[in-house]
XYZ file of C-alpha atoms in Angstrom:
591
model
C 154.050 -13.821 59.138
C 150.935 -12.417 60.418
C 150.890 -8.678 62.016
C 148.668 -6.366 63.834
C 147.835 -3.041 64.448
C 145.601 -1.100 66.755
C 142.894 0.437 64.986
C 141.436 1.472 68.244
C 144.677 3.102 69.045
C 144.738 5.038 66.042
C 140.713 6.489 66.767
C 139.136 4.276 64.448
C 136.207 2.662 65.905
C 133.847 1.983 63.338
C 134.653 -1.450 61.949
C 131.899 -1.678 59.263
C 130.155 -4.363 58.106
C 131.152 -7.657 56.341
C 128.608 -7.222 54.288
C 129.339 -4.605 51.180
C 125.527 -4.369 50.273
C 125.458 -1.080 52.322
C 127.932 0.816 51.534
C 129.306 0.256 54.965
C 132.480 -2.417 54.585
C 135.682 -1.890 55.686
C 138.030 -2.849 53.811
C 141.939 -3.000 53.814
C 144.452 -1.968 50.690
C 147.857 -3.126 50.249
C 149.799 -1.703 47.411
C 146.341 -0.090 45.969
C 145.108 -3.711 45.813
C 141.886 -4.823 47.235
C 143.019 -7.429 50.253
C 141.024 -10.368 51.201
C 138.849 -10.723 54.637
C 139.951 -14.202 55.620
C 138.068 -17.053 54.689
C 137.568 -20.915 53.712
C 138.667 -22.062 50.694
C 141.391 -19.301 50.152
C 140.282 -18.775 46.288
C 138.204 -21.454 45.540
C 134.611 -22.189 46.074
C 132.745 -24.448 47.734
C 129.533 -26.576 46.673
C 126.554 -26.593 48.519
C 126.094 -30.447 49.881
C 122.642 -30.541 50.595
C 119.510 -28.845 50.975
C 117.328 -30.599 53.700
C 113.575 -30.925 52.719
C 112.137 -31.260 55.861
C 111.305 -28.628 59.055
C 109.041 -26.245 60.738
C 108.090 -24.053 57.901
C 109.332 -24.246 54.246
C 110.892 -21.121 53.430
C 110.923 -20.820 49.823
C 108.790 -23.269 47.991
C 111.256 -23.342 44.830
C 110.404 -22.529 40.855
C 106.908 -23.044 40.099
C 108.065 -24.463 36.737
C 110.841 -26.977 38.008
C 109.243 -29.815 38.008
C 111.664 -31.859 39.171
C 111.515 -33.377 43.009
C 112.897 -30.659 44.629
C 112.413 -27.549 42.315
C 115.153 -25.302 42.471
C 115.493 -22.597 45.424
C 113.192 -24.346 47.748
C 114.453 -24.745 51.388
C 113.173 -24.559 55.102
C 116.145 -22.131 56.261
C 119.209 -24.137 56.025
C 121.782 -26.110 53.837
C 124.504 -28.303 54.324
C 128.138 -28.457 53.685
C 130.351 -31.561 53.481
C 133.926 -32.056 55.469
C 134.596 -31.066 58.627
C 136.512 -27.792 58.584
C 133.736 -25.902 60.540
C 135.163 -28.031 63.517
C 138.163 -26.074 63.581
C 136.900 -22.847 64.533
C 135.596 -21.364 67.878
C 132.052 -19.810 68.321
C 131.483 -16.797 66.164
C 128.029 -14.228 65.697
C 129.802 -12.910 63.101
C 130.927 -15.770 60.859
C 129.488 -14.967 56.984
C 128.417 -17.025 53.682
C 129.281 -15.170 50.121
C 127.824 -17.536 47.758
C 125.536 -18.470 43.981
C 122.770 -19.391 46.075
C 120.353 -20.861 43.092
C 120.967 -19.115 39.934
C 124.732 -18.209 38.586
C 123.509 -14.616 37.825
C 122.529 -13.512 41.076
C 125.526 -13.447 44.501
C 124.637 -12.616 48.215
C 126.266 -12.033 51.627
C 124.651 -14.054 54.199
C 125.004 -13.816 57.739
C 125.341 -17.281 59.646
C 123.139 -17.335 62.624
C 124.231 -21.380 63.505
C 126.441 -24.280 62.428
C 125.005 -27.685 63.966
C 128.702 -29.322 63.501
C 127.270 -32.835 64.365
C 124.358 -32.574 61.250
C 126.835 -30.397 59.454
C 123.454 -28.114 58.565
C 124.451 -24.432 58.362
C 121.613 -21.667 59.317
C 121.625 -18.671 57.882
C 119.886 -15.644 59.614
C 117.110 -13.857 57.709
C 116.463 -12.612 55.297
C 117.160 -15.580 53.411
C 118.401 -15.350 49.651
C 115.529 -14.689 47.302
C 115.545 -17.054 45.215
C 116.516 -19.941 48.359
C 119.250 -22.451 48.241
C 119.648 -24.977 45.581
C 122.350 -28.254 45.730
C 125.863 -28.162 44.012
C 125.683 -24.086 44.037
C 128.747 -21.960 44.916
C 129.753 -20.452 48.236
C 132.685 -20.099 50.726
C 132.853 -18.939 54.030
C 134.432 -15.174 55.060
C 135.271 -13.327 58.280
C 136.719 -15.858 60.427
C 140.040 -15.444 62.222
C 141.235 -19.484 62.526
C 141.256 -18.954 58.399
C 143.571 -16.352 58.418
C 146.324 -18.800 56.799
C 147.296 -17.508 53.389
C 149.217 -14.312 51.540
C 146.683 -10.730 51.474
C 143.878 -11.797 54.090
C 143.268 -10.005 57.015
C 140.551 -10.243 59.966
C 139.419 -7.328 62.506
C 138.657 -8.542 66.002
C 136.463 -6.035 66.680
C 135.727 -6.367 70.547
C 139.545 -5.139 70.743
C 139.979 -3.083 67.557
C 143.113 -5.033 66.294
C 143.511 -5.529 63.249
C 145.573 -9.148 61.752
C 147.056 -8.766 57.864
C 149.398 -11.107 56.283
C 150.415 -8.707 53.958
C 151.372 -10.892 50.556
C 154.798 -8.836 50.391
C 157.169 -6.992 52.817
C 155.032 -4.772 54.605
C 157.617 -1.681 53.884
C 156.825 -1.785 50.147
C 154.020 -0.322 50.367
C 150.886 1.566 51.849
C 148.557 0.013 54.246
C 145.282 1.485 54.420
C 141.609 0.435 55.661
C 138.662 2.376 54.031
C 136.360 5.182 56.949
C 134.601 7.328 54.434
C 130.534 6.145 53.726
C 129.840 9.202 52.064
C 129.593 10.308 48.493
C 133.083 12.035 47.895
C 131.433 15.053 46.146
C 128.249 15.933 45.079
C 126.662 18.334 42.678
C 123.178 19.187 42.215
C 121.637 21.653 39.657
C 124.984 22.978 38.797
C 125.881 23.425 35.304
C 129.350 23.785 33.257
C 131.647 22.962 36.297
C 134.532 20.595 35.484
C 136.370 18.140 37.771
C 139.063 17.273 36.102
C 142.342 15.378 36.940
C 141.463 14.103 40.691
C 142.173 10.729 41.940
C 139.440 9.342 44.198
C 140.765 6.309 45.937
C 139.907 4.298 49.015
C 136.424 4.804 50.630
C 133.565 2.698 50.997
C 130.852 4.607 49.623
C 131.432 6.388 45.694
C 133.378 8.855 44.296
C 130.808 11.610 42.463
C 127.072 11.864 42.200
C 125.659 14.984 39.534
C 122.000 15.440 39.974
C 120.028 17.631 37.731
C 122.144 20.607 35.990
C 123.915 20.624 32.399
C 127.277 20.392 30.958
C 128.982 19.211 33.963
C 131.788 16.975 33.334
C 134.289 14.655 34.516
C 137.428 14.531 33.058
C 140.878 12.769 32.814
C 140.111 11.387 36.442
C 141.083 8.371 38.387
C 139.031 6.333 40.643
C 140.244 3.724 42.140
C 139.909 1.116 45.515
C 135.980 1.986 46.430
C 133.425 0.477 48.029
C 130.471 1.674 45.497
C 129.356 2.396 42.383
C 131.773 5.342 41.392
C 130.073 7.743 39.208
C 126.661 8.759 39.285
C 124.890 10.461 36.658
C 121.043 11.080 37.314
C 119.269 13.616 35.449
C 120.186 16.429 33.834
C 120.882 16.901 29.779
C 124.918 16.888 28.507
C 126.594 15.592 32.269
C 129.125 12.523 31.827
C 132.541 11.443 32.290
C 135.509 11.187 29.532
C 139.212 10.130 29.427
C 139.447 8.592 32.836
C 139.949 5.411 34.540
C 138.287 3.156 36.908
C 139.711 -0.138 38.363
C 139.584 -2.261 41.826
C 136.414 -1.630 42.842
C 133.917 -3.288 44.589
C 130.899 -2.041 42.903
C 130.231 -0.896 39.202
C 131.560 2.517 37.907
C 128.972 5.008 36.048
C 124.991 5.075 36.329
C 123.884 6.893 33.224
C 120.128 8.039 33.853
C 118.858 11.287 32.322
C 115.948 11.926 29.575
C 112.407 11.794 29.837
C 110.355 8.211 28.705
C 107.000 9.916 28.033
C 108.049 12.654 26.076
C 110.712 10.834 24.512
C 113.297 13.687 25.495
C 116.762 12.424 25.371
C 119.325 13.412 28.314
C 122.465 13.511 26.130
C 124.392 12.380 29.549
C 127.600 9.939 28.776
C 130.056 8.305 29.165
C 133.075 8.344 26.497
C 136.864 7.041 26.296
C 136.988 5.708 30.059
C 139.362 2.467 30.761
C 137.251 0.645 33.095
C 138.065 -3.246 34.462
C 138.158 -5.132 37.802
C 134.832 -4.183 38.543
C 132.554 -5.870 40.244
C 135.372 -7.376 43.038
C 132.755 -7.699 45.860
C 129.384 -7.155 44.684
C 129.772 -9.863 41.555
C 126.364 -9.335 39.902
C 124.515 -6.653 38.282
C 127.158 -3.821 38.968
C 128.483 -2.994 35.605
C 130.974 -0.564 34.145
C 128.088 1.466 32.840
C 124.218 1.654 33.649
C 121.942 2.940 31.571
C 118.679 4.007 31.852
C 116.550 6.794 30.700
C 116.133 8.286 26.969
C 118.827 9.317 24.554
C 122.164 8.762 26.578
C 125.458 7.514 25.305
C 128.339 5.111 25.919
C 131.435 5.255 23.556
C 134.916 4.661 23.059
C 134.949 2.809 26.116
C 137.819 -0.289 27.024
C 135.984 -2.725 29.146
C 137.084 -5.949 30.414
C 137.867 -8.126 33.461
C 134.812 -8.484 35.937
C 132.401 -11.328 36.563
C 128.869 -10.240 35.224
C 127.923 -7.777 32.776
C 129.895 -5.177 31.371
C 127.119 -2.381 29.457
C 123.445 -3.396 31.340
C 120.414 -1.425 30.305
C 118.511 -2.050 33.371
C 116.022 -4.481 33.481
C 112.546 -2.833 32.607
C 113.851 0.529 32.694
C 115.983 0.184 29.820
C 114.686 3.290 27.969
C 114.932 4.943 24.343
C 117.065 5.973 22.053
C 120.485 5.044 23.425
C 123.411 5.045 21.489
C 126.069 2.421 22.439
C 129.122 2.602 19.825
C 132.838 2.250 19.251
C 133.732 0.511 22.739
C 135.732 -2.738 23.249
C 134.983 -5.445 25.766
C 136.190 -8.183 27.025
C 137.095 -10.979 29.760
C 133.647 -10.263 31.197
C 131.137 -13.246 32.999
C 134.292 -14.748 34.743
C 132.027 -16.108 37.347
C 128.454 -16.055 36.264
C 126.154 -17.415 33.849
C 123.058 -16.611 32.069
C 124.587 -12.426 30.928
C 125.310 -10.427 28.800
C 128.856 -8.377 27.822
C 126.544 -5.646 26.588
C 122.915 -6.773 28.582
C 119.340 -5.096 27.622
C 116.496 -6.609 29.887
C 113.437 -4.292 28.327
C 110.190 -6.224 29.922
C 108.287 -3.458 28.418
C 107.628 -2.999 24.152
C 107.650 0.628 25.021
C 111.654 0.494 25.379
C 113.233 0.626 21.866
C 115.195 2.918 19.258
C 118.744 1.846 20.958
C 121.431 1.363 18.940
C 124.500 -1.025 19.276
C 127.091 0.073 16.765
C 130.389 -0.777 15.978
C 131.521 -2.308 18.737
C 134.380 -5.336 19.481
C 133.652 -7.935 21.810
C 135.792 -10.664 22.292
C 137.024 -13.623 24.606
C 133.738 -13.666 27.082
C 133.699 -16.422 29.363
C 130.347 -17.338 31.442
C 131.288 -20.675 33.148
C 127.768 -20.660 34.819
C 124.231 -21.532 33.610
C 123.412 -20.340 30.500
C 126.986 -18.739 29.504
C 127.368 -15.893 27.953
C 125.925 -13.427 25.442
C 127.896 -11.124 23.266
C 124.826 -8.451 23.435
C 122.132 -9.740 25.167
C 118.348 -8.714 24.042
C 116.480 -10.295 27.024
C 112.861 -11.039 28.282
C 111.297 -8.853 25.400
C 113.413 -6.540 24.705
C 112.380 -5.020 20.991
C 113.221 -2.124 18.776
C 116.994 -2.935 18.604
C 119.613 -2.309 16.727
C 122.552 -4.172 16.498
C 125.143 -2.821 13.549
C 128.253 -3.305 12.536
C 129.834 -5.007 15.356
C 132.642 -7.472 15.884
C 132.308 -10.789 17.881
C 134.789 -13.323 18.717
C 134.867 -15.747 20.436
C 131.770 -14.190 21.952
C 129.418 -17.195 23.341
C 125.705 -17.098 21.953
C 127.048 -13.507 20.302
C 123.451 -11.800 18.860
C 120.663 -12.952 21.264
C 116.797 -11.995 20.881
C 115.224 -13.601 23.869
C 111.427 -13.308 22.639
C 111.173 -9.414 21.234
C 110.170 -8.295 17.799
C 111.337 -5.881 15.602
C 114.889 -6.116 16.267
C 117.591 -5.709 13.480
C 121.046 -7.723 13.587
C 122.925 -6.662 10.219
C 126.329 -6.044 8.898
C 128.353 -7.949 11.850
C 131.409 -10.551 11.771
C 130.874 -12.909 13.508
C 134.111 -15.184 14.419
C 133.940 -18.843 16.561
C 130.270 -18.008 18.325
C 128.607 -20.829 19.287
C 125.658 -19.511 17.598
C 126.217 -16.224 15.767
C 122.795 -15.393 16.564
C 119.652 -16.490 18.561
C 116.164 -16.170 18.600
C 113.738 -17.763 21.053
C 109.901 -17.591 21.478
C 109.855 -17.471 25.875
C 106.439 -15.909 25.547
C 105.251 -18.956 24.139
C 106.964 -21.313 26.685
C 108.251 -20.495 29.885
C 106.912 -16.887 30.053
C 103.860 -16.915 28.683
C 102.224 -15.589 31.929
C 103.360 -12.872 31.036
C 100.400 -12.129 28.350
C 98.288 -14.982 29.666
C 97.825 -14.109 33.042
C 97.795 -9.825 33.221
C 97.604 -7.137 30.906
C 101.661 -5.893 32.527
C 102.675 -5.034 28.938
C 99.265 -2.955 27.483
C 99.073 -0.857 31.008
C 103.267 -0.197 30.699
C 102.155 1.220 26.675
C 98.950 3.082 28.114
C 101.109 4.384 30.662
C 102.825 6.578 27.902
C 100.322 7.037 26.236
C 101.470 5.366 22.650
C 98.494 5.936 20.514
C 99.401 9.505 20.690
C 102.756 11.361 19.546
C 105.154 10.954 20.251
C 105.133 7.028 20.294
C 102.288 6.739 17.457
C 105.263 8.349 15.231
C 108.351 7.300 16.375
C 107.281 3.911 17.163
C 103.950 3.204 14.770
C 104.435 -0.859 15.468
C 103.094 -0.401 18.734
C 99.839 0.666 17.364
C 99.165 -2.934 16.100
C 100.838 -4.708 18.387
C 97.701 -5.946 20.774
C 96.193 -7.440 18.045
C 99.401 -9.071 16.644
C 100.121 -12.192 18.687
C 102.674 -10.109 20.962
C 104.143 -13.613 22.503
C 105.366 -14.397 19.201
C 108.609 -12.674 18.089
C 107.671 -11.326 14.698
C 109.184 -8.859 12.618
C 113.201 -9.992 13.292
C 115.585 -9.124 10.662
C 119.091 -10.726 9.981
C 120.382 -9.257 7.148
C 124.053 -8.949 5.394
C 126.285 -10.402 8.321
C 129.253 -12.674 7.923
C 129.893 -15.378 10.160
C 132.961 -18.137 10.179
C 133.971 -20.702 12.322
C 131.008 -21.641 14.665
C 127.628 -21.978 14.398
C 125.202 -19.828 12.240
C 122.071 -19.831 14.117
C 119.689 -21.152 16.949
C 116.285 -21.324 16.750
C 113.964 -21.975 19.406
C 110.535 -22.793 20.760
C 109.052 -24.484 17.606
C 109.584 -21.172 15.216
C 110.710 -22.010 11.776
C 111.900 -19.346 9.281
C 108.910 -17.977 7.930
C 108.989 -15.724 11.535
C 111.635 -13.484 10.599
C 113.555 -12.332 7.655
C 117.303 -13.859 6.998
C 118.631 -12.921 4.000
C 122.456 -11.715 2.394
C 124.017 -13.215 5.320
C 127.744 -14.773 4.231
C 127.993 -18.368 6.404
C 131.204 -19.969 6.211
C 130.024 -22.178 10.079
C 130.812 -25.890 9.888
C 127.286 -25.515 11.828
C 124.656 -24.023 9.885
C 121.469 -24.359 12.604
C 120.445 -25.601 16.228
C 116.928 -26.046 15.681
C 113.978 -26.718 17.920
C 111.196 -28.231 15.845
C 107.330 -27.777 16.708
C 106.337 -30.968 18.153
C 110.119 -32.420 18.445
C 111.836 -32.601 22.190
C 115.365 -32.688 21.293
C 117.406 -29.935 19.064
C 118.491 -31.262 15.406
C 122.088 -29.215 15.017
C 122.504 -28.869 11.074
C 125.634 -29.045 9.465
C 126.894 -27.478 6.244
C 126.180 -29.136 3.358
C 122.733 -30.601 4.895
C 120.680 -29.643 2.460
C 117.058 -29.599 4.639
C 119.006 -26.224 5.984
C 120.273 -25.231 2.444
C 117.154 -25.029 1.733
C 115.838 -22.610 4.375
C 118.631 -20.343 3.700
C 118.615 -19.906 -0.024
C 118.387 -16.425 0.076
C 121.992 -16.507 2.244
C 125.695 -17.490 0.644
C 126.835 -20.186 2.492
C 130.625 -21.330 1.790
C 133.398 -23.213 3.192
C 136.461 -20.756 3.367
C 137.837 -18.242 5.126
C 135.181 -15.269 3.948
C 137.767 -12.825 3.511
C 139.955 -11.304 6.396
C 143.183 -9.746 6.485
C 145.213 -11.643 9.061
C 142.850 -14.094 10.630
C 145.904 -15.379 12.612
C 146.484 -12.193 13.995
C 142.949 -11.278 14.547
C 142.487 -8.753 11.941
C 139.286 -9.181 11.024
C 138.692 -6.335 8.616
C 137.647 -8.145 5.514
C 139.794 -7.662 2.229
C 138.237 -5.871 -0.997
C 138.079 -9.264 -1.985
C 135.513 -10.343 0.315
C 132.587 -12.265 -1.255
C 130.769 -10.546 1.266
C 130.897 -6.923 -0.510
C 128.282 -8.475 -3.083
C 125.822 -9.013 -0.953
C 125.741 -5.532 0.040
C 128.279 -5.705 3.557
C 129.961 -2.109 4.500
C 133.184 -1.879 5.738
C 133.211 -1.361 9.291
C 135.491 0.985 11.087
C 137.492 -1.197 13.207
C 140.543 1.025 13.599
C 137.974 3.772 15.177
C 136.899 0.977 18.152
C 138.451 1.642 21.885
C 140.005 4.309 23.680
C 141.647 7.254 22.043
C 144.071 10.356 22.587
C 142.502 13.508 23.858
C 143.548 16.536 26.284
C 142.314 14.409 29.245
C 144.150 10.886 28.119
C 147.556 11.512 27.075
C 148.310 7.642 26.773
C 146.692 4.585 25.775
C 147.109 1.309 27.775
């Protein structure tokens, strides 16, 4: 079942790396689909058995704040695995380790320098994983030819240049093809109002298009498909994006937005609008989205995203930016693999970073099987200044998430089975409180625009008070006019109560009203409707205990009827039917 070809025979010599880091992996396509380098388990994953505590030198001394025997991460340059399959394969330099070393958010390709098959200790060569090795975390071994035993995998001997597949149908029924480009397909710098439209870029290991600089150059009605890198990039330059095209089976993530100035406040107008973009992310699992966004003033609409194992929409952490607009798109079947993300993921780090808007958006069925879960959007470490509008969630994990910021403004959402609707946590009063305790990070990243002075002193007159305003504590929230049925209403962490923010005009029809962490309490009291200690709290919300108003909540129809108790309390329709992909010149059909 297993055939070969001479790749040597054919003048191709350069075998690339296992490793797709670089840019540099070879890989092989049957039938346009990504094939798989063969390895142990076939589709499964390994857990990691042990993590020996003793040796020459400690590698990686673990958390600081785990306090528990062995914090997590620390190692002295090895783990262990249980079973004895090692034991069936012959000495290899070029055996390899793809794994969730410590934390379920961050992936690596590890080189195995040894396997001691009598301690069952595996060595990895350096550098080791950042954040170390922790017990019961996710790997599986890659690149080895005695595991070459299963449908689609493939191995490349490369002393002889042969190349094994067992192709997963009859090899005649379709194309065959390993990846040889490293290079950027096409390139354009300083160039303004050129168009590339209607090109399929397929099957390289590098990326498809990088604009740098210029104006008005777009992409258009493309198709980009079986590469190695990020697809699309986009850095600099005012009014360059992509529209109307598609992106799938890639290894990487498909458009960096980047474009604007953060000191000046000038926004880049770059974008990216109506693209279907999924099964991203298919080697490189973690932080490679379907669009990146950084910069001031940029834009992300329209978009269908779904089907990869991290993020799907990631405003880089601490260079999110300004002013972003981030409407009208639909995601879904994102976190597969990971924990602790978001489907739409803002990791600010910096107060300076705010005016985005999230708008009108549908996000639905998100997964996150690792630590932490999910988050519908995802306002991490700080992040402030946000708004979130007018959106959709179901079935959408922790759906509305304010890890620690201020100023932030969740209103006029549905919210539908999230487990809670909404979240806010005080971190800068807990776990990352070195962050204002121990260095002045966040008043050097606001001198370092200069926010006493316009721009910032106008646009953004909240940072003027903010040193002298408890910054650690996440003031100034708002929650105002959502609806939310079916879950839970609301988490609240770190010993904040509700006088911290203001929640008001919400409709709650949860059979859970509140996860709450008291001051002073260790465990989280979960409220239930009808408990009137919560009642109480929320007295300037409707709480009730029907259906608040849908059209076809069977069907998932979740525009609410004129009906709708919600309408009282001030709720505007939102335009569902204007969410997702759309007809144009470029996209002539909709999936």
């Amino acid at each position: 079942k297993i055939l070969e070809t001479d790749l040597k025979a054919q003048e191709i010599t350069n075998y690339g790396e296992v490793n797709p880091a670089g840019g540099h992996r070879i890989e092989l396509f049957f039938q346009r689909k990504f094939m798989t380098i063969a390895r142990y388990p076939d589709e499964e994953w390994l857990k990691i058995a042990g993590v020996p505590q003793s040796g020459k030198k400690m590698i990686n001394r673990g958390l600081d704040r785990d306090k528990s025997p062995v914090p997590r991460g620390r190692h002295y340059g090895r783990f262990t695995y249980s079973g004895s399959r090692p034991e069936r394969w012959k000495e290899s330099d070029d055996i390899w380790v793809h794994g969730y070393w410590t934390w379920d958010w961050s992936d690596q390709y590890l080189k195995v320098k040894n396997i001691d098959k009598d301690k069952r200790d595996i060595y990895p060569a350096e550098p080791h994983h950042g954040y170390g090795y922790t017990k019961n975390q996710r790997y599986y071994f890659l690149n080895i030819m005695e595991e070459l035993d299963a449908p689609g995998e493939w191995y490349i001997d490369r002393t002889k240049g042969v190349l094994y597949f067992w192709p997963p149908s009859p090899i005649n029924e379709g194309d065959a093809v390993v990846s040889i480009l490293e290079d950027t397909m096409l390139s354009l710098e300083e160039t303004s109002h050129i168009t590339i439209r209607g090109i399929i870029f397929e099957c390289s290991r590098g990326g498809a298009v990088h604009i740098t600089g210029g104006a008005h150059n777009k992409i258009a009605g493309c198709t980009f498909r079986n590469l190695g890198q990020t697809v699309v990039k986009i850095d600099s330059g005012t009014e360059n994006g992509i529209t109307s095209s598609d992106i799938y089976d890639i290894a990487a993530g498909g458009v960096i937005l980047n474009g604007g100035d953060h000191k000046t406040l000038t926004p880049a107008g770059n974008y990216a609008v109506n693209n279907h973009i999924h099964d991203f992310g298919k080697r490189i699992k973690t932080y490679t989205p379907s669009v990146q966004v950084t910069g001031v003033g940029n834009h992300v609409a329209h978009n269908l995203i779904h089907d990869a194992p991290h993020t799907g929409i990631f405003l880089v952490t601490g260079r999110v930016g300004n002013d972003h607009i981030i409407e009208y798109n639909e995601l879904h079947s994102l976190a597969k693999e990971t924990g602790d993300v978001g489907a739409i993921y803002l990791c600010a780090r910096d107060f300076t970073f705010r005016g985005t808007v999230i708008r009108h958006n549908y996000l639905h069925h998100l997964l996150g099987p690792g630590l932490h879960g999910v988050m519908g959007v995802y306002l991490d470490d700080f992040t402030s200044g946000t708004t979130i509008y007018g959106n959709v969630f179901y079935r959408a994990g922790r759906a509305s998430f304010i890890g620690g910021g201020r100023n932030n403004t969740i209103e006029n959402n549905i919210y539908i089975e999230c487990e809670p609707s909404v979240h806010l946590d005080a971190r800068g009063l807990g776990w990352a409180k070195n962050y204002f305790e121990n260095n002045n990070r966040f008043v050097d990243l606001m001198n370092a625009v200069n926010y006493r002075e316009p721009p910032y002193s106008e646009k953004y007159p909240e940072l003027l008070t903010l040193q002298d305003d408890d910054p650690a504590v996440p003031k100034y929230n708002r929650i105002l006019g959502n609806v939310s049925y079916g879950g839970r209403w609301f988490d609240l962490y770190n010993g904040l109560d509700f006088s911290i923010f203001t929640m008001k005009d919400n409709l709650i029809a949860d059979p859970d009203l509140c996860r709450w962490l008291k001051k002073g309490q260790k465990d989280f009291i979960t409220y239930k409707s009808g408990d009137q200690e919560i009642i109480d709290e929320l007295k300037e919300n409707r709480i009730i205990e029907t259906d608040p108003g849908f059209v076809d909540l069977e069907n998932e129809n979740f525009q609410l009827r004129d009906d709708s108790p919600a309408y009282a309390l001030g709720f505007k329709k939102i335009p569902i039917e204007k969410i997702g992909l759309y007809i144009d010149e470029y996209r002539k059909s909709l999936p």
